Structure formats: structure tokens, C-alpha cells
mmCIF file with all atom_site columns, C-alpha atoms in Angstrom:
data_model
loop_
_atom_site.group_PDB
_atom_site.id
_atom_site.type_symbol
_atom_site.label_atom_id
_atom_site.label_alt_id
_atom_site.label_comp_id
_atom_site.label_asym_id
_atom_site.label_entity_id
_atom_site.label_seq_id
_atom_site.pdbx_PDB_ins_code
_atom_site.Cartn_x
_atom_site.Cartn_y
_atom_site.Cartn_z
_atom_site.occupancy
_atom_site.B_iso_or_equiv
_atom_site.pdbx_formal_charge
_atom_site.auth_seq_id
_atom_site.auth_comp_id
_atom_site.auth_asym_id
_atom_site.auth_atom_id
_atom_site.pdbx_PDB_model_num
ATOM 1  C CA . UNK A 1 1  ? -9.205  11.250  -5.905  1.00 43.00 ? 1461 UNK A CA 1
ATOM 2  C CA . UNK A 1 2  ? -8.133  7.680   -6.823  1.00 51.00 ? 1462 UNK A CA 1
ATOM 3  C CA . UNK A 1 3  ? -4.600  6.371   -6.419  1.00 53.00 ? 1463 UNK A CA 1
ATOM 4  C CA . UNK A 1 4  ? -2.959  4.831   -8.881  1.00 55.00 ? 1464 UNK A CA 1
ATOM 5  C CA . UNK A 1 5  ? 0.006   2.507   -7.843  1.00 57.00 ? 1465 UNK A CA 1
ATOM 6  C CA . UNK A 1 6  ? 2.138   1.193   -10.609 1.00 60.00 ? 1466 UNK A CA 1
ATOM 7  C CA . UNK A 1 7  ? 5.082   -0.831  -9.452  1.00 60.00 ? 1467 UNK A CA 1
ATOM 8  C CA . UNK A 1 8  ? 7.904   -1.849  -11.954 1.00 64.00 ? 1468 UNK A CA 1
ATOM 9  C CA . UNK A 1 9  ? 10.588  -4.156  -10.998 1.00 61.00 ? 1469 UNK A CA 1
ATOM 10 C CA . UNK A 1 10 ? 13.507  -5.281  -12.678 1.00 63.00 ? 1470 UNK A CA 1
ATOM 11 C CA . UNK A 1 11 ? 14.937  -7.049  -9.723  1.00 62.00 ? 1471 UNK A CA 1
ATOM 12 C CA . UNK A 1 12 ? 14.610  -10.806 -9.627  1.00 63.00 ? 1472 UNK A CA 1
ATOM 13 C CA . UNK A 1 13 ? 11.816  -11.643 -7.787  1.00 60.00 ? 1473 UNK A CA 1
ATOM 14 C CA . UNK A 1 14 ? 11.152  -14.908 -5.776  1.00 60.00 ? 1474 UNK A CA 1
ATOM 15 C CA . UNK A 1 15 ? 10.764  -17.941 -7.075  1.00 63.00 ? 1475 UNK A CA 1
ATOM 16 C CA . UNK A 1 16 ? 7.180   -18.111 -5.227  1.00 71.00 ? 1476 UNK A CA 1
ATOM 17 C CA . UNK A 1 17 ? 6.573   -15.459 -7.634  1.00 70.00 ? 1477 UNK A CA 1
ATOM 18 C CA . UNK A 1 18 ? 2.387   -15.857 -8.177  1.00 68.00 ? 1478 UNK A CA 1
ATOM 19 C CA . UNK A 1 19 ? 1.941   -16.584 -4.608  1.00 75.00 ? 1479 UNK A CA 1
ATOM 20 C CA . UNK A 1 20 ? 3.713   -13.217 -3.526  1.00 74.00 ? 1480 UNK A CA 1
ATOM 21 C CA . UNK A 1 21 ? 1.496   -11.445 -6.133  1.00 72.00 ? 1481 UNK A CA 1
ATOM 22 C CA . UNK A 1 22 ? -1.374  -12.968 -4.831  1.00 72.00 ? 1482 UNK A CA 1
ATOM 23 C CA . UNK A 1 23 ? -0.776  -11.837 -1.179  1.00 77.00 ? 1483 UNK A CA 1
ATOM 24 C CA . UNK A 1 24 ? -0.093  -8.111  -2.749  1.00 75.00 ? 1484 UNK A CA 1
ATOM 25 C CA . UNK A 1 25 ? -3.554  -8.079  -4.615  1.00 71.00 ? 1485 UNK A CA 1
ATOM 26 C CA . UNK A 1 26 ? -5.458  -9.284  -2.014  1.00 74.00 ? 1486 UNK A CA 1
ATOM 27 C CA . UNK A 1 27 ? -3.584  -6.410  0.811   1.00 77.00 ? 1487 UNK A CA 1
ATOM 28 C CA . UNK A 1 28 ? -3.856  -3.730  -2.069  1.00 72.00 ? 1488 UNK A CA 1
ATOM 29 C CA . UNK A 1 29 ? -7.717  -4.847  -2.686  1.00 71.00 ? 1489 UNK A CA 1
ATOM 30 C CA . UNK A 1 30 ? -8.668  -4.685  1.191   1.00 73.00 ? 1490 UNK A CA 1
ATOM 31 C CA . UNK A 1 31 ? -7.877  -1.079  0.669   1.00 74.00 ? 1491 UNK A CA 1
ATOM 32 C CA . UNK A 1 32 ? -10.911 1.225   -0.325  1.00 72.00 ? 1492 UNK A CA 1
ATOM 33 C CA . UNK A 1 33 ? -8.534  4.166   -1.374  1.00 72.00 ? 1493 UNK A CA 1
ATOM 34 C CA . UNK A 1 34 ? -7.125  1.956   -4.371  1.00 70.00 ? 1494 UNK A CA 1
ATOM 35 C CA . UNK A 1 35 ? -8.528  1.567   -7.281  1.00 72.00 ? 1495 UNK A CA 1
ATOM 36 C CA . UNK A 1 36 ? -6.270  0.303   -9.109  1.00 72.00 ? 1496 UNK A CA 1
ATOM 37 C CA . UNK A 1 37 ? -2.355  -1.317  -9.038  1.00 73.00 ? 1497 UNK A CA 1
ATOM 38 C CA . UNK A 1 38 ? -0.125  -2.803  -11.688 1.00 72.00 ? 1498 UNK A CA 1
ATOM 39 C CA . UNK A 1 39 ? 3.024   -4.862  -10.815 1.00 71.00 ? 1499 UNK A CA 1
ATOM 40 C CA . UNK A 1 40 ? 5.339   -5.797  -14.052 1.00 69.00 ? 1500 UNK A CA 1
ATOM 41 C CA . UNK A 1 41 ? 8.352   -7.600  -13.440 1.00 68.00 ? 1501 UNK A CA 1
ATOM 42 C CA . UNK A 1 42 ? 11.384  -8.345  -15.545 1.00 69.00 ? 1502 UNK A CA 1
ATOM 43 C CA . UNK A 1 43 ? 9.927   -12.159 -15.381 1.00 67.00 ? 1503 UNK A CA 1
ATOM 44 C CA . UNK A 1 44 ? 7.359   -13.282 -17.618 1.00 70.00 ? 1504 UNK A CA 1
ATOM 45 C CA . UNK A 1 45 ? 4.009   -12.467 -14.910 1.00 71.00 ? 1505 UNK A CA 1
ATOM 46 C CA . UNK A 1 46 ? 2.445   -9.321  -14.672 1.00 74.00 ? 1506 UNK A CA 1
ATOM 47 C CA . UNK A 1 47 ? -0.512  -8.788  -11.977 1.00 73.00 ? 1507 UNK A CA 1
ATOM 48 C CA . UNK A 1 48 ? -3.364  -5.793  -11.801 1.00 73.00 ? 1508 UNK A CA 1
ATOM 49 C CA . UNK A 1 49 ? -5.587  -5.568  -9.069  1.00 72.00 ? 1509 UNK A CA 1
ATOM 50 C CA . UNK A 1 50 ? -8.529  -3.028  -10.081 1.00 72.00 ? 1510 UNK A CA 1
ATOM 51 C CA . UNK A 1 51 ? -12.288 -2.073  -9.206  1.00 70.00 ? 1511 UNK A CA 1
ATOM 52 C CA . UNK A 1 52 ? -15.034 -2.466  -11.531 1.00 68.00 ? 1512 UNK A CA 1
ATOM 53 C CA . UNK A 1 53 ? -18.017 0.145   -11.967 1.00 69.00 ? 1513 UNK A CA 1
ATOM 54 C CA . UNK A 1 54 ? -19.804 -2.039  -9.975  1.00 74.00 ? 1514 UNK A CA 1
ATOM 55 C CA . UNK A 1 55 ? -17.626 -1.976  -6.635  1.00 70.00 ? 1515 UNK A CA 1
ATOM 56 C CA . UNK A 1 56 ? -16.269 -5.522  -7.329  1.00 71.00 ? 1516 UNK A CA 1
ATOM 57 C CA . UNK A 1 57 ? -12.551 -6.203  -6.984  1.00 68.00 ? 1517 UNK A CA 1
ATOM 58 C CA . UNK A 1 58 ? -11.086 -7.929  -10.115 1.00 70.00 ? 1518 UNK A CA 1
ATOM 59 C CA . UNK A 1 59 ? -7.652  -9.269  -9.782  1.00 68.00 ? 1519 UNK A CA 1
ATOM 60 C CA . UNK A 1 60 ? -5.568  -11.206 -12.685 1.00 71.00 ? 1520 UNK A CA 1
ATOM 61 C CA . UNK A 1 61 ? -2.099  -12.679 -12.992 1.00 70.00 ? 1521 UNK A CA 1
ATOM 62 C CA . UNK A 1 62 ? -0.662  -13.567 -16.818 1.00 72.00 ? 1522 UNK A CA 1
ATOM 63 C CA . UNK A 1 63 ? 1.593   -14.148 -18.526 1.00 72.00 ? 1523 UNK A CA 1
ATOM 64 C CA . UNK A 1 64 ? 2.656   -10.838 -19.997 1.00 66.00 ? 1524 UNK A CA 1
ATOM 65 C CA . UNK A 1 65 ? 3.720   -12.174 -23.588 1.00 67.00 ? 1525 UNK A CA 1
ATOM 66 C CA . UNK A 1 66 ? -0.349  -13.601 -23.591 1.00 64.00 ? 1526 UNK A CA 1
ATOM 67 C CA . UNK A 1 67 ? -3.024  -12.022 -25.718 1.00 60.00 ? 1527 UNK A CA 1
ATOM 68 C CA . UNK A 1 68 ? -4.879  -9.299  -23.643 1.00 56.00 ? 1528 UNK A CA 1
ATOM 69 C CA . UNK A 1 69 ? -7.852  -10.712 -22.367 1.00 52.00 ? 1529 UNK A CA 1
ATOM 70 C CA . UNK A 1 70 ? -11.281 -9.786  -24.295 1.00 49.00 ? 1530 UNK A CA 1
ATOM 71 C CA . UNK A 1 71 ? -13.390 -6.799  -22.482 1.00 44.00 ? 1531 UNK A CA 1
ATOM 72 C CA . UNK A 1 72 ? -16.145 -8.565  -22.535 1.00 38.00 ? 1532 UNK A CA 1
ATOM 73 C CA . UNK A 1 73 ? -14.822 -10.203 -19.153 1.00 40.00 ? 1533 UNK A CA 1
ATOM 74 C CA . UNK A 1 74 ? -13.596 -7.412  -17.750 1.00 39.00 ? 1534 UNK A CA 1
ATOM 75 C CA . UNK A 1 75 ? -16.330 -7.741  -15.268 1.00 41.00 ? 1535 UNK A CA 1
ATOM 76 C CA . UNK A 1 76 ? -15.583 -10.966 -13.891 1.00 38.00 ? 1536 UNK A CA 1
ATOM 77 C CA . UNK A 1 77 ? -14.652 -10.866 -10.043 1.00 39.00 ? 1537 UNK A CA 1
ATOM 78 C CA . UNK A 1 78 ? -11.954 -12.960 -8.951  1.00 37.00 ? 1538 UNK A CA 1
ATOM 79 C CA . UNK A 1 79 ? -9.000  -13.294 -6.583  1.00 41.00 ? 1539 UNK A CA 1
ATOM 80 C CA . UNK A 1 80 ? -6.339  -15.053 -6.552  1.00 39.00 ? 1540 UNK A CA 1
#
């Protein structure tokens, strides 16, 4: 069974904010057991770390106040 990790924060977070994200996506996507994670802050960033049908780990940060992004790309790979 997948886990599904959804983290929500309304304590200030660092001002290194994308690069701690970053680090989190890239431990949480090393991890075969998880699927898929979520972190929204009280800032204006919001990351998700998730695996495709494929087996490829796609991981975004944005702005959370930004258009969702069009499924049609939902099976890019990237990290950040």
C-alpha cells in the first residue's frame, strides 16, 4: 500500500525556503515506499514530490497562488 505524506506548516519557514524543499524532495524521492508527498506552507511555495505511471520521479515547486500546471506535462521528470 502506498504512503501518502502530506505536511502542512504554518510555522515560518527559512528564508532558504526552495533550497530546503529541494533537499526534502529529493530524500522523500530516494524512497521507493513513497509515492507521493505534499508540503504547503503559510508562505507563498508549495512543493509535491510524486511518481508517474511510468516509475519516474516528478518533483515541482510553485508558487501556490499560480495557475495549476496543464496535465499534459504531468509526465515530465524533473528535480529540483
Amino acid at each position: 500500500m502506498p504512503y501518502i505524506i502530506t505536511i502542512e506548516s504554518t510555522d515560518p519557514v527559512p528564508e532558504d525556503q526552495i533550497a530546503l524543499m529541494s533537499q526534502v524532495l529529493n530524500v522523500l524521492g530516494a524512497d521507493p515506499s513513497v509515492h507521493y508527498a505534499r508540503w504547503v506552507t503559510s508562505t507563498a511555495y508549495e512543493c509535491e514530490m510524486g511518481t508517474t505511471v511510468d516509475g519516474k520521479q516528478l518533483a515541482m515547486i510553485r508558487d501556490k497562488f499560480s495557475p495549476p500546471l496543464p496535465t499534459h506535462r504531468a509526465g515530465i521528470s524533473f528535480r529540483s
